[in-house]
Amino acid sequence: MPIIEWNSSFLLGIQEIDQHHQHLVSLLNRAYDGFTADAPAENVAAVLCELLDYTAYHFGAEEQLMKEQSFPGMAAHCEEHIQFSNKIEGMIKDYNSGKRLQSLELLIYLKNWLLNHILQIDFCLANYLTAKGTS
């Protein structure tokens, strides 16, 4: 059972961004599956690294879109991206230094952050683009 069930309420109406979000949800569900199946710790780190790599790609695409469209909330939106990336980097660093990851804490953080970011922060961008007639 996935930690997040993808549904149409997550769709922003921006095809590329919606596809990225679906992939992020898929990665989170893969991490959840690994945790619930007691996968080896190195698998956890691999999924976290993949998540970090993909979020960098996704955030870059979102930030380019915001820049091209002169989105007035860009600074705050980018700050959200930085905070998320720093949190994941810290978790990977802790893991690599031998510190045990708290799977429940990690999964709850990732789920809550992703849902909040899509449903609130990214919807502000989508609403702005819709109002401009560019979505």
mmCIF file of N, CA and C in Angstrom:
data_model
loop_
_atom_site.group_PDB
_atom_site.id
_atom_site.type_symbol
_atom_site.label_atom_id
_atom_site.label_comp_id
_atom_site.label_asym_id
_atom_site.label_seq_id
_atom_site.Cartn_x
_atom_site.Cartn_y
_atom_site.Cartn_z
ATOM 1 N N MET A 1 0.849 -1.181 0.000
ATOM 2 C CA MET A 1 0.000 0.000 0.000
ATOM 3 C C MET A 1 0.897 1.248 0.000
ATOM 4 N N PRO A 2 0.679 2.158 -0.933
ATOM 5 C CA PRO A 2 1.524 3.349 -1.005
ATOM 6 C C PRO A 2 1.259 4.321 0.142
ATOM 7 N N ILE A 3 2.245 5.145 0.417
ATOM 8 C CA ILE A 3 2.081 6.170 1.446
ATOM 9 C C ILE A 3 1.269 7.341 0.898
ATOM 10 N N ILE A 4 1.332 7.545 -0.420
ATOM 11 C CA ILE A 4 0.518 8.564 -1.091
ATOM 12 C C ILE A 4 -0.118 7.917 -2.317
ATOM 13 N N GLU A 5 -1.419 8.023 -2.416
ATOM 14 C CA GLU A 5 -2.138 7.577 -3.611
ATOM 15 C C GLU A 5 -2.265 8.782 -4.538
ATOM 16 N N TRP A 6 -1.669 8.683 -5.723
ATOM 17 C CA TRP A 6 -1.775 9.781 -6.681
ATOM 18 C C TRP A 6 -3.235 9.937 -7.097
ATOM 19 N N ASN A 7 -3.705 11.184 -7.154
ATOM 20 C CA ASN A 7 -5.064 11.424 -7.634
ATOM 21 C C ASN A 7 -5.134 12.774 -8.337
ATOM 22 N N SER A 8 -6.232 13.017 -8.964
ATOM 23 C CA SER A 8 -6.378 14.214 -9.800
ATOM 24 C C SER A 8 -6.315 15.524 -9.009
ATOM 25 N N SER A 9 -6.494 15.471 -7.697
ATOM 26 C CA SER A 9 -6.418 16.715 -6.915
ATOM 27 C C SER A 9 -4.993 17.279 -6.887
ATOM 28 N N PHE A 10 -4.005 16.464 -7.286
ATOM 29 C CA PHE A 10 -2.617 16.923 -7.324
ATOM 30 C C PHE A 10 -2.259 17.597 -8.646
ATOM 31 N N LEU A 11 -3.138 17.516 -9.627
ATOM 32 C CA LEU A 11 -2.828 18.055 -10.952
ATOM 33 C C LEU A 11 -2.915 19.575 -10.959
ATOM 34 N N LEU A 12 -1.851 20.192 -11.464
ATOM 35 C CA LEU A 12 -1.801 21.645 -11.565
ATOM 36 C C LEU A 12 -2.276 22.142 -12.928
ATOM 37 N N GLY A 13 -2.272 21.242 -13.900
ATOM 38 C CA GLY A 13 -2.599 21.655 -15.253
ATOM 39 C C GLY A 13 -1.381 22.100 -16.039
ATOM 40 N N ILE A 14 -0.205 21.828 -15.500
ATOM 41 C CA ILE A 14 1.063 22.117 -16.182
ATOM 42 C C ILE A 14 1.692 20.749 -16.421
ATOM 43 N N GLN A 15 1.590 20.263 -17.650
ATOM 44 C CA GLN A 15 1.907 18.868 -17.937
ATOM 45 C C GLN A 15 3.280 18.436 -17.417
ATOM 46 N N GLU A 16 4.312 19.199 -17.712
ATOM 47 C CA GLU A 16 5.661 18.805 -17.283
ATOM 48 C C GLU A 16 5.756 18.716 -15.767
ATOM 49 N N ILE A 17 5.238 19.692 -15.076
ATOM 50 C CA ILE A 17 5.305 19.726 -13.610
ATOM 51 C C ILE A 17 4.452 18.600 -13.017
ATOM 52 N N ASP A 18 3.282 18.366 -13.596
ATOM 53 C CA ASP A 18 2.442 17.267 -13.122
ATOM 54 C C ASP A 18 3.155 15.919 -13.272
ATOM 55 N N GLN A 19 3.854 15.726 -14.384
ATOM 56 C CA GLN A 19 4.608 14.488 -14.579
ATOM 57 C C GLN A 19 5.733 14.364 -13.547
ATOM 58 N N HIS A 20 6.405 15.460 -13.274
ATOM 59 C CA HIS A 20 7.456 15.449 -12.247
ATOM 60 C C HIS A 20 6.871 15.062 -10.896
ATOM 61 N N HIS A 21 5.736 15.657 -10.555
ATOM 62 C CA HIS A 21 5.116 15.358 -9.259
ATOM 63 C C HIS A 21 4.728 13.888 -9.166
ATOM 64 N N GLN A 22 4.208 13.333 -10.246
ATOM 65 C CA GLN A 22 3.860 11.912 -10.240
ATOM 66 C C GLN A 22 5.107 11.070 -9.983
ATOM 67 N N HIS A 23 6.218 11.459 -10.593
ATOM 68 C CA HIS A 23 7.453 10.704 -10.386
ATOM 69 C C HIS A 23 7.949 10.845 -8.939
ATOM 70 N N LEU A 24 7.838 12.036 -8.376
ATOM 71 C CA LEU A 24 8.237 12.231 -6.980
ATOM 72 C C LEU A 24 7.389 11.378 -6.046
ATOM 73 N N VAL A 25 6.092 11.317 -6.295
ATOM 74 C CA VAL A 25 5.213 10.469 -5.490
ATOM 75 C C VAL A 25 5.629 9.008 -5.642
ATOM 76 N N SER A 26 5.962 8.613 -6.851
ATOM 77 C CA SER A 26 6.414 7.241 -7.101
ATOM 78 C C SER A 26 7.691 6.928 -6.317
ATOM 79 N N LEU A 27 8.635 7.872 -6.305
ATOM 80 C CA LEU A 27 9.873 7.668 -5.539
ATOM 81 C C LEU A 27 9.587 7.554 -4.049
ATOM 82 N N LEU A 28 8.706 8.399 -3.548
ATOM 83 C CA LEU A 28 8.354 8.340 -2.134
ATOM 84 C C LEU A 28 7.689 7.006 -1.813
ATOM 85 N N ASN A 29 6.818 6.546 -2.690
ATOM 86 C CA ASN A 29 6.169 5.254 -2.471
ATOM 87 C C ASN A 29 7.189 4.116 -2.513
ATOM 88 N N ARG A 30 8.184 4.233 -3.381
ATOM 89 C CA ARG A 30 9.240 3.227 -3.434
ATOM 90 C C ARG A 30 10.036 3.203 -2.129
ATOM 91 N N ALA A 31 10.337 4.381 -1.604
ATOM 92 C CA ALA A 31 11.034 4.451 -0.315
ATOM 93 C C ALA A 31 10.188 3.821 0.781
ATOM 94 N N TYR A 32 8.910 4.129 0.780
ATOM 95 C CA TYR A 32 7.997 3.570 1.774
ATOM 96 C C TYR A 32 7.956 2.045 1.674
ATOM 97 N N ASP A 33 7.868 1.544 0.455
ATOM 98 C CA ASP A 33 7.863 0.093 0.254
ATOM 99 C C ASP A 33 9.133 -0.532 0.818
ATOM 100 N N GLY A 34 10.268 0.136 0.592
ATOM 101 C CA GLY A 34 11.531 -0.373 1.124
ATOM 102 C C GLY A 34 11.548 -0.402 2.642
ATOM 103 N N PHE A 35 11.057 0.666 3.257
ATOM 104 C CA PHE A 35 11.024 0.718 4.717
ATOM 105 C C PHE A 35 10.103 -0.356 5.289
ATOM 106 N N THR A 36 8.922 -0.497 4.700
ATOM 107 C CA THR A 36 7.970 -1.462 5.251
ATOM 108 C C THR A 36 8.401 -2.896 4.992
ATOM 109 N N ALA A 37 9.232 -3.105 3.995
ATOM 110 C CA ALA A 37 9.728 -4.453 3.698
ATOM 111 C C ALA A 37 11.082 -4.713 4.359
ATOM 112 N N ASP A 38 11.514 -3.797 5.229
ATOM 113 C CA ASP A 38 12.821 -3.915 5.901
ATOM 114 C C ASP A 38 13.957 -4.114 4.904
ATOM 115 N N ALA A 39 13.947 -3.299 3.858
ATOM 116 C CA ALA A 39 15.013 -3.353 2.856
ATOM 117 C C ALA A 39 16.342 -2.985 3.512
ATOM 118 N N PRO A 40 17.441 -3.460 2.958
ATOM 119 C CA PRO A 40 18.755 -3.094 3.504
ATOM 120 C C PRO A 40 18.949 -1.582 3.531
ATOM 121 N N ALA A 41 19.694 -1.123 4.516
ATOM 122 C CA ALA A 41 19.898 0.317 4.704
ATOM 123 C C ALA A 41 20.490 0.982 3.470
ATOM 124 N N GLU A 42 21.341 0.255 2.734
ATOM 125 C CA GLU A 42 21.922 0.880 1.548
ATOM 126 C C GLU A 42 20.870 1.180 0.491
ATOM 127 N N ASN A 43 19.793 0.410 0.474
ATOM 128 C CA ASN A 43 18.694 0.697 -0.450
ATOM 129 C C ASN A 43 18.004 2.008 -0.076
ATOM 130 N N VAL A 44 17.900 2.257 1.219
ATOM 131 C CA VAL A 44 17.302 3.496 1.705
ATOM 132 C C VAL A 44 18.124 4.674 1.206
ATOM 133 N N ALA A 45 19.421 4.600 1.368
ATOM 134 C CA ALA A 45 20.297 5.686 0.926
ATOM 135 C C ALA A 45 20.208 5.880 -0.580
ATOM 136 N N ALA A 46 20.111 4.801 -1.326
ATOM 137 C CA ALA A 46 20.020 4.898 -2.787
ATOM 138 C C ALA A 46 18.748 5.628 -3.214
ATOM 139 N N VAL A 47 17.631 5.303 -2.558
ATOM 140 C CA VAL A 47 16.375 5.973 -2.898
ATOM 141 C C VAL A 47 16.447 7.442 -2.498
ATOM 142 N N LEU A 48 17.052 7.741 -1.357
ATOM 143 C CA LEU A 48 17.198 9.140 -0.943
ATOM 144 C C LEU A 48 18.054 9.914 -1.935
ATOM 145 N N CYS A 49 19.132 9.301 -2.406
ATOM 146 C CA CYS A 49 19.986 9.970 -3.397
ATOM 147 C C CYS A 49 19.225 10.204 -4.697
ATOM 148 N N GLU A 50 18.451 9.211 -5.116
ATOM 149 C CA GLU A 50 17.651 9.370 -6.332
ATOM 150 C C GLU A 50 16.612 10.472 -6.148
ATOM 151 N N LEU A 51 15.995 10.514 -4.980
ATOM 152 C CA LEU A 51 15.020 11.553 -4.681
ATOM 153 C C LEU A 51 15.680 12.932 -4.723
ATOM 154 N N LEU A 52 16.855 13.047 -4.133
ATOM 155 C CA LEU A 52 17.569 14.325 -4.131
ATOM 156 C C LEU A 52 17.935 14.739 -5.554
ATOM 157 N N ASP A 53 18.439 13.811 -6.340
ATOM 158 C CA ASP A 53 18.794 14.112 -7.732
ATOM 159 C C ASP A 53 17.572 14.552 -8.532
ATOM 160 N N TYR A 54 16.475 13.817 -8.368
ATOM 161 C CA TYR A 54 15.290 14.146 -9.148
ATOM 162 C C TYR A 54 14.675 15.466 -8.696
ATOM 163 N N THR A 55 14.694 15.731 -7.395
ATOM 164 C CA THR A 55 14.131 17.003 -6.939
ATOM 165 C C THR A 55 14.959 18.169 -7.465
ATOM 166 N N ALA A 56 16.271 18.005 -7.562
ATOM 167 C CA ALA A 56 17.106 19.073 -8.126
ATOM 168 C C ALA A 56 16.687 19.358 -9.573
ATOM 169 N N TYR A 57 16.456 18.293 -10.327
ATOM 170 C CA TYR A 57 15.996 18.438 -11.708
ATOM 171 C C TYR A 57 14.618 19.115 -11.751
ATOM 172 N N HIS A 58 13.715 18.626 -10.930
ATOM 173 C CA HIS A 58 12.350 19.170 -10.890
ATOM 174 C C HIS A 58 12.348 20.624 -10.434
ATOM 175 N N PHE A 59 13.071 20.907 -9.364
ATOM 176 C CA PHE A 59 13.108 22.279 -8.864
ATOM 177 C C PHE A 59 13.688 23.218 -9.913
ATOM 178 N N GLY A 60 14.703 22.767 -10.629
ATOM 179 C CA GLY A 60 15.281 23.580 -11.690
ATOM 180 C C GLY A 60 14.250 23.926 -12.755
ATOM 181 N N ALA A 61 13.441 22.940 -13.132
ATOM 182 C CA ALA A 61 12.394 23.168 -14.137
ATOM 183 C C ALA A 61 11.347 24.156 -13.619
ATOM 184 N N GLU A 62 10.929 23.972 -12.366
ATOM 185 C CA GLU A 62 9.946 24.894 -11.786
ATOM 186 C C GLU A 62 10.512 26.304 -11.694
ATOM 187 N N GLU A 63 11.743 26.412 -11.264
ATOM 188 C CA GLU A 63 12.350 27.730 -11.093
ATOM 189 C C GLU A 63 12.543 28.431 -12.437
ATOM 190 N N GLN A 64 12.873 27.672 -13.468
ATOM 191 C CA GLN A 64 12.985 28.263 -14.810
ATOM 192 C C GLN A 64 11.626 28.781 -15.272
ATOM 193 N N LEU A 65 10.590 28.007 -15.040
ATOM 194 C CA LEU A 65 9.236 28.427 -15.405
ATOM 195 C C LEU A 65 8.848 29.701 -14.653
ATOM 196 N N MET A 66 9.135 29.735 -13.355
ATOM 197 C CA MET A 66 8.800 30.917 -12.559
ATOM 198 C C MET A 66 9.539 32.142 -13.078
ATOM 199 N N LYS A 67 10.804 31.962 -13.418
ATOM 200 C CA LYS A 67 11.615 33.072 -13.934
ATOM 201 C C LYS A 67 11.058 33.566 -15.265
ATOM 202 N N GLU A 68 10.769 32.630 -16.176
ATOM 203 C CA GLU A 68 10.238 32.999 -17.493
ATOM 204 C C GLU A 68 8.911 33.742 -17.392
ATOM 205 N N GLN A 69 8.114 33.386 -16.399
ATOM 206 C CA GLN A 69 6.781 33.974 -16.249
ATOM 207 C C GLN A 69 6.733 35.103 -15.225
ATOM 208 N N SER A 70 7.898 35.512 -14.722
ATOM 209 C CA SER A 70 7.986 36.606 -13.739
ATOM 210 C C SER A 70 7.062 36.387 -12.545
ATOM 211 N N PHE A 71 7.100 35.176 -12.008
ATOM 212 C CA PHE A 71 6.242 34.830 -10.880
ATOM 213 C C PHE A 71 6.657 35.631 -9.652
ATOM 214 N N PRO A 72 5.761 36.436 -9.084
ATOM 215 C CA PRO A 72 6.137 37.306 -7.957
ATOM 216 C C PRO A 72 6.480 36.551 -6.674
ATOM 217 N N GLY A 73 6.038 35.314 -6.542
ATOM 218 C CA GLY A 73 6.332 34.527 -5.343
ATOM 219 C C GLY A 73 7.561 33.652 -5.493
ATOM 220 N N MET A 74 8.391 33.945 -6.489
ATOM 221 C CA MET A 74 9.522 33.068 -6.794
ATOM 222 C C MET A 74 10.507 32.928 -5.627
ATOM 223 N N ALA A 75 10.847 34.013 -4.953
ATOM 224 C CA ALA A 75 11.847 33.940 -3.875
ATOM 225 C C ALA A 75 11.400 32.996 -2.765
ATOM 226 N N ALA A 76 10.170 33.125 -2.324
ATOM 227 C CA ALA A 76 9.661 32.264 -1.253
ATOM 228 C C ALA A 76 9.546 30.813 -1.732
ATOM 229 N N HIS A 77 9.122 30.637 -2.966
ATOM 230 C CA HIS A 77 8.985 29.298 -3.529
ATOM 231 C C HIS A 77 10.349 28.621 -3.598
ATOM 232 N N CYS A 78 11.351 29.348 -4.068
ATOM 233 C CA CYS A 78 12.708 28.795 -4.152
ATOM 234 C C CYS A 78 13.269 28.478 -2.770
ATOM 235 N N GLU A 79 12.924 29.273 -1.790
ATOM 236 C CA GLU A 79 13.373 29.014 -0.419
ATOM 237 C C GLU A 79 12.817 27.678 0.074
ATOM 238 N N GLU A 80 11.579 27.366 -0.274
ATOM 239 C CA GLU A 80 10.992 26.058 0.057
ATOM 240 C C GLU A 80 11.833 24.938 -0.555
ATOM 241 N N HIS A 81 12.238 25.125 -1.800
ATOM 242 C CA HIS A 81 13.067 24.132 -2.482
ATOM 243 C C HIS A 81 14.398 23.940 -1.757
ATOM 244 N N ILE A 82 15.007 25.031 -1.358
ATOM 245 C CA ILE A 82 16.301 24.964 -0.663
ATOM 246 C C ILE A 82 16.158 24.228 0.662
ATOM 247 N N GLN A 83 15.130 24.547 1.426
ATOM 248 C CA GLN A 83 14.925 23.893 2.722
ATOM 249 C C GLN A 83 14.730 22.388 2.557
ATOM 250 N N PHE A 84 13.953 21.995 1.561
ATOM 251 C CA PHE A 84 13.727 20.577 1.320
ATOM 252 C C PHE A 84 15.036 19.892 0.941
ATOM 253 N N SER A 85 15.766 20.463 0.008
ATOM 254 C CA SER A 85 17.033 19.877 -0.436
ATOM 255 C C SER A 85 18.015 19.750 0.718
ATOM 256 N N ASN A 86 18.093 20.779 1.541
ATOM 257 C CA ASN A 86 18.996 20.736 2.699
ATOM 258 C C ASN A 86 18.610 19.627 3.666
ATOM 259 N N LYS A 87 17.324 19.432 3.874
ATOM 260 C CA LYS A 87 16.852 18.380 4.785
ATOM 261 C C LYS A 87 17.249 17.007 4.247
ATOM 262 N N ILE A 88 17.023 16.765 2.956
ATOM 263 C CA ILE A 88 17.365 15.469 2.367
ATOM 264 C C ILE A 88 18.879 15.271 2.377
ATOM 265 N N GLU A 89 19.644 16.309 2.024
ATOM 266 C CA GLU A 89 21.111 16.203 2.062
ATOM 267 C C GLU A 89 21.599 15.867 3.465
ATOM 268 N N GLY A 90 20.983 16.485 4.476
ATOM 269 C CA GLY A 90 21.347 16.197 5.858
ATOM 270 C C GLY A 90 21.060 14.760 6.242
ATOM 271 N N MET A 91 19.942 14.240 5.779
ATOM 272 C CA MET A 91 19.600 12.845 6.068
ATOM 273 C C MET A 91 20.594 11.891 5.412
ATOM 274 N N ILE A 92 20.981 12.191 4.189
ATOM 275 C CA ILE A 92 21.960 11.348 3.499
ATOM 276 C C ILE A 92 23.315 11.432 4.199
ATOM 277 N N LYS A 93 23.703 12.628 4.606
ATOM 278 C CA LYS A 93 24.973 12.810 5.319
ATOM 279 C C LYS A 93 24.957 12.025 6.629
ATOM 280 N N ASP A 94 23.849 12.109 7.366
ATOM 281 C CA ASP A 94 23.721 11.355 8.612
ATOM 282 C C ASP A 94 23.844 9.858 8.351
ATOM 283 N N TYR A 95 23.173 9.395 7.304
ATOM 284 C CA TYR A 95 23.242 7.974 6.977
ATOM 285 C C TYR A 95 24.673 7.569 6.645
ATOM 286 N N ASN A 96 25.335 8.359 5.810
ATOM 287 C CA ASN A 96 26.704 8.034 5.395
ATOM 288 C C ASN A 96 27.699 8.075 6.553
ATOM 289 N N SER A 97 27.380 8.821 7.602
ATOM 290 C CA SER A 97 28.268 8.875 8.764
ATOM 291 C C SER A 97 27.924 7.794 9.789
ATOM 292 N N GLY A 98 26.981 6.924 9.443
ATOM 293 C CA GLY A 98 26.653 5.805 10.313
ATOM 294 C C GLY A 98 25.456 6.017 11.205
ATOM 295 N N LYS A 99 24.856 7.189 11.133
ATOM 296 C CA LYS A 99 23.687 7.463 11.961
ATOM 297 C C LYS A 99 22.469 6.755 11.370
ATOM 298 N N ARG A 100 21.717 6.101 12.214
ATOM 299 C CA ARG A 100 20.532 5.367 11.758
ATOM 300 C C ARG A 100 19.426 6.355 11.402
ATOM 301 N N LEU A 101 18.865 6.172 10.234
ATOM 302 C CA LEU A 101 17.748 7.005 9.819
ATOM 303 C C LEU A 101 16.481 6.574 10.545
ATOM 304 N N GLN A 102 15.693 7.525 10.962
ATOM 305 C CA GLN A 102 14.409 7.239 11.575
ATOM 306 C C GLN A 102 13.378 7.174 10.453
ATOM 307 N N SER A 103 13.080 5.976 10.022
ATOM 308 C CA SER A 103 12.247 5.806 8.829
ATOM 309 C C SER A 103 10.882 6.469 8.965
ATOM 310 N N LEU A 104 10.252 6.333 10.102
ATOM 311 C CA LEU A 104 8.929 6.923 10.271
ATOM 312 C C LEU A 104 9.017 8.448 10.192
ATOM 313 N N GLU A 105 9.982 9.013 10.874
ATOM 314 C CA GLU A 105 10.172 10.467 10.836
ATOM 315 C C GLU A 105 10.437 10.933 9.404
ATOM 316 N N LEU A 106 11.292 10.239 8.710
ATOM 317 C CA LEU A 106 11.640 10.582 7.343
ATOM 318 C C LEU A 106 10.421 10.510 6.435
ATOM 319 N N LEU A 107 9.702 9.418 6.492
ATOM 320 C CA LEU A 107 8.543 9.246 5.617
ATOM 321 C C LEU A 107 7.457 10.278 5.889
ATOM 322 N N ILE A 108 7.213 10.558 7.141
ATOM 323 C CA ILE A 108 6.204 11.564 7.484
ATOM 324 C C ILE A 108 6.633 12.935 6.977
ATOM 325 N N TYR A 109 7.906 13.269 7.182
ATOM 326 C CA TYR A 109 8.404 14.548 6.686
ATOM 327 C C TYR A 109 8.245 14.643 5.173
ATOM 328 N N LEU A 110 8.700 13.630 4.438
ATOM 329 C CA LEU A 110 8.643 13.652 2.979
ATOM 330 C C LEU A 110 7.207 13.731 2.474
ATOM 331 N N LYS A 111 6.338 12.929 3.053
ATOM 332 C CA LYS A 111 4.930 12.931 2.639
ATOM 333 C C LYS A 111 4.298 14.300 2.890
ATOM 334 N N ASN A 112 4.442 14.808 4.106
ATOM 335 C CA ASN A 112 3.832 16.086 4.448
ATOM 336 C C ASN A 112 4.391 17.227 3.612
ATOM 337 N N TRP A 113 5.709 17.220 3.419
ATOM 338 C CA TRP A 113 6.319 18.294 2.636
ATOM 339 C C TRP A 113 5.809 18.247 1.198
ATOM 340 N N LEU A 114 5.836 17.081 0.598
ATOM 341 C CA LEU A 114 5.438 16.959 -0.799
ATOM 342 C C LEU A 114 3.966 17.346 -0.990
ATOM 343 N N LEU A 115 3.094 16.832 -0.150
ATOM 344 C CA LEU A 115 1.678 17.170 -0.282
ATOM 345 C C LEU A 115 1.437 18.660 -0.064
ATOM 346 N N ASN A 116 2.041 19.230 0.963
ATOM 347 C CA ASN A 116 1.892 20.655 1.223
ATOM 348 C C ASN A 116 2.436 21.468 0.055
ATOM 349 N N HIS A 117 3.592 21.071 -0.449
ATOM 350 C CA HIS A 117 4.217 21.833 -1.517
ATOM 351 C C HIS A 117 3.368 21.802 -2.790
ATOM 352 N N ILE A 118 2.881 20.639 -3.158
ATOM 353 C CA ILE A 118 2.055 20.539 -4.366
ATOM 354 C C ILE A 118 0.733 21.267 -4.171
ATOM 355 N N LEU A 119 0.031 20.949 -3.081
ATOM 356 C CA LEU A 119 -1.341 21.427 -2.902
ATOM 357 C C LEU A 119 -1.443 22.896 -2.496
ATOM 358 N N GLN A 120 -0.356 23.463 -1.967
ATOM 359 C CA GLN A 120 -0.419 24.863 -1.567
ATOM 360 C C GLN A 120 0.564 25.729 -2.361
ATOM 361 N N ILE A 121 1.833 25.420 -2.254
ATOM 362 C CA ILE A 121 2.862 26.275 -2.852
ATOM 363 C C ILE A 121 2.787 26.222 -4.383
ATOM 364 N N ASP A 122 2.775 25.020 -4.947
ATOM 365 C CA ASP A 122 2.735 24.901 -6.405
ATOM 366 C C ASP A 122 1.401 25.355 -6.982
ATOM 367 N N PHE A 123 0.323 25.210 -6.227
ATOM 368 C CA PHE A 123 -0.963 25.689 -6.728
ATOM 369 C C PHE A 123 -0.977 27.208 -6.842
ATOM 370 N N CYS A 124 -0.226 27.902 -6.012
ATOM 371 C CA CYS A 124 -0.109 29.360 -6.159
ATOM 372 C C CYS A 124 0.512 29.696 -7.514
ATOM 373 N N LEU A 125 1.555 28.959 -7.883
ATOM 374 C CA LEU A 125 2.176 29.147 -9.190
ATOM 375 C C LEU A 125 1.180 28.828 -10.300
ATOM 376 N N ALA A 126 0.479 27.722 -10.194
ATOM 377 C CA ALA A 126 -0.491 27.333 -11.224
ATOM 378 C C ALA A 126 -1.597 28.379 -11.361
ATOM 379 N N ASN A 127 -2.072 28.901 -10.236
ATOM 380 C CA ASN A 127 -3.110 29.933 -10.278
ATOM 381 C C ASN A 127 -2.604 31.197 -10.957
ATOM 382 N N TYR A 128 -1.377 31.555 -10.668
ATOM 383 C CA TYR A 128 -0.761 32.735 -11.309
ATOM 384 C C TYR A 128 -0.680 32.521 -12.814
ATOM 385 N N LEU A 129 -0.217 31.352 -13.246
ATOM 386 C CA LEU A 129 -0.096 31.073 -14.671
ATOM 387 C C LEU A 129 -1.458 31.044 -15.349
ATOM 388 N N THR A 130 -2.459 30.495 -14.671
ATOM 389 C CA THR A 130 -3.808 30.481 -15.215
ATOM 390 C C THR A 130 -4.334 31.895 -15.391
ATOM 391 N N ALA A 131 -4.112 32.728 -14.383
ATOM 392 C CA ALA A 131 -4.564 34.125 -14.457
ATOM 393 C C ALA A 131 -3.877 34.872 -15.608
ATOM 394 N N LYS A 132 -2.630 34.512 -15.863
ATOM 395 C CA LYS A 132 -1.896 35.135 -16.984
ATOM 396 C C LYS A 132 -2.277 34.530 -18.323
ATOM 397 N N GLY A 133 -2.974 33.394 -18.278
ATOM 398 C CA GLY A 133 -3.338 32.702 -19.500
ATOM 399 C C GLY A 133 -2.192 31.918 -20.117
ATOM 400 N N THR A 134 -1.236 31.505 -19.275
ATOM 401 C CA THR A 134 -0.062 30.790 -19.800
ATOM 402 C C THR A 134 0.031 29.350 -19.339
ATOM 403 N N SER A 135 -0.952 28.835 -18.625
ATOM 404 C CA SER A 135 -0.860 27.445 -18.165
ATOM 405 C C SER A 135 -1.429 26.493 -19.186
#
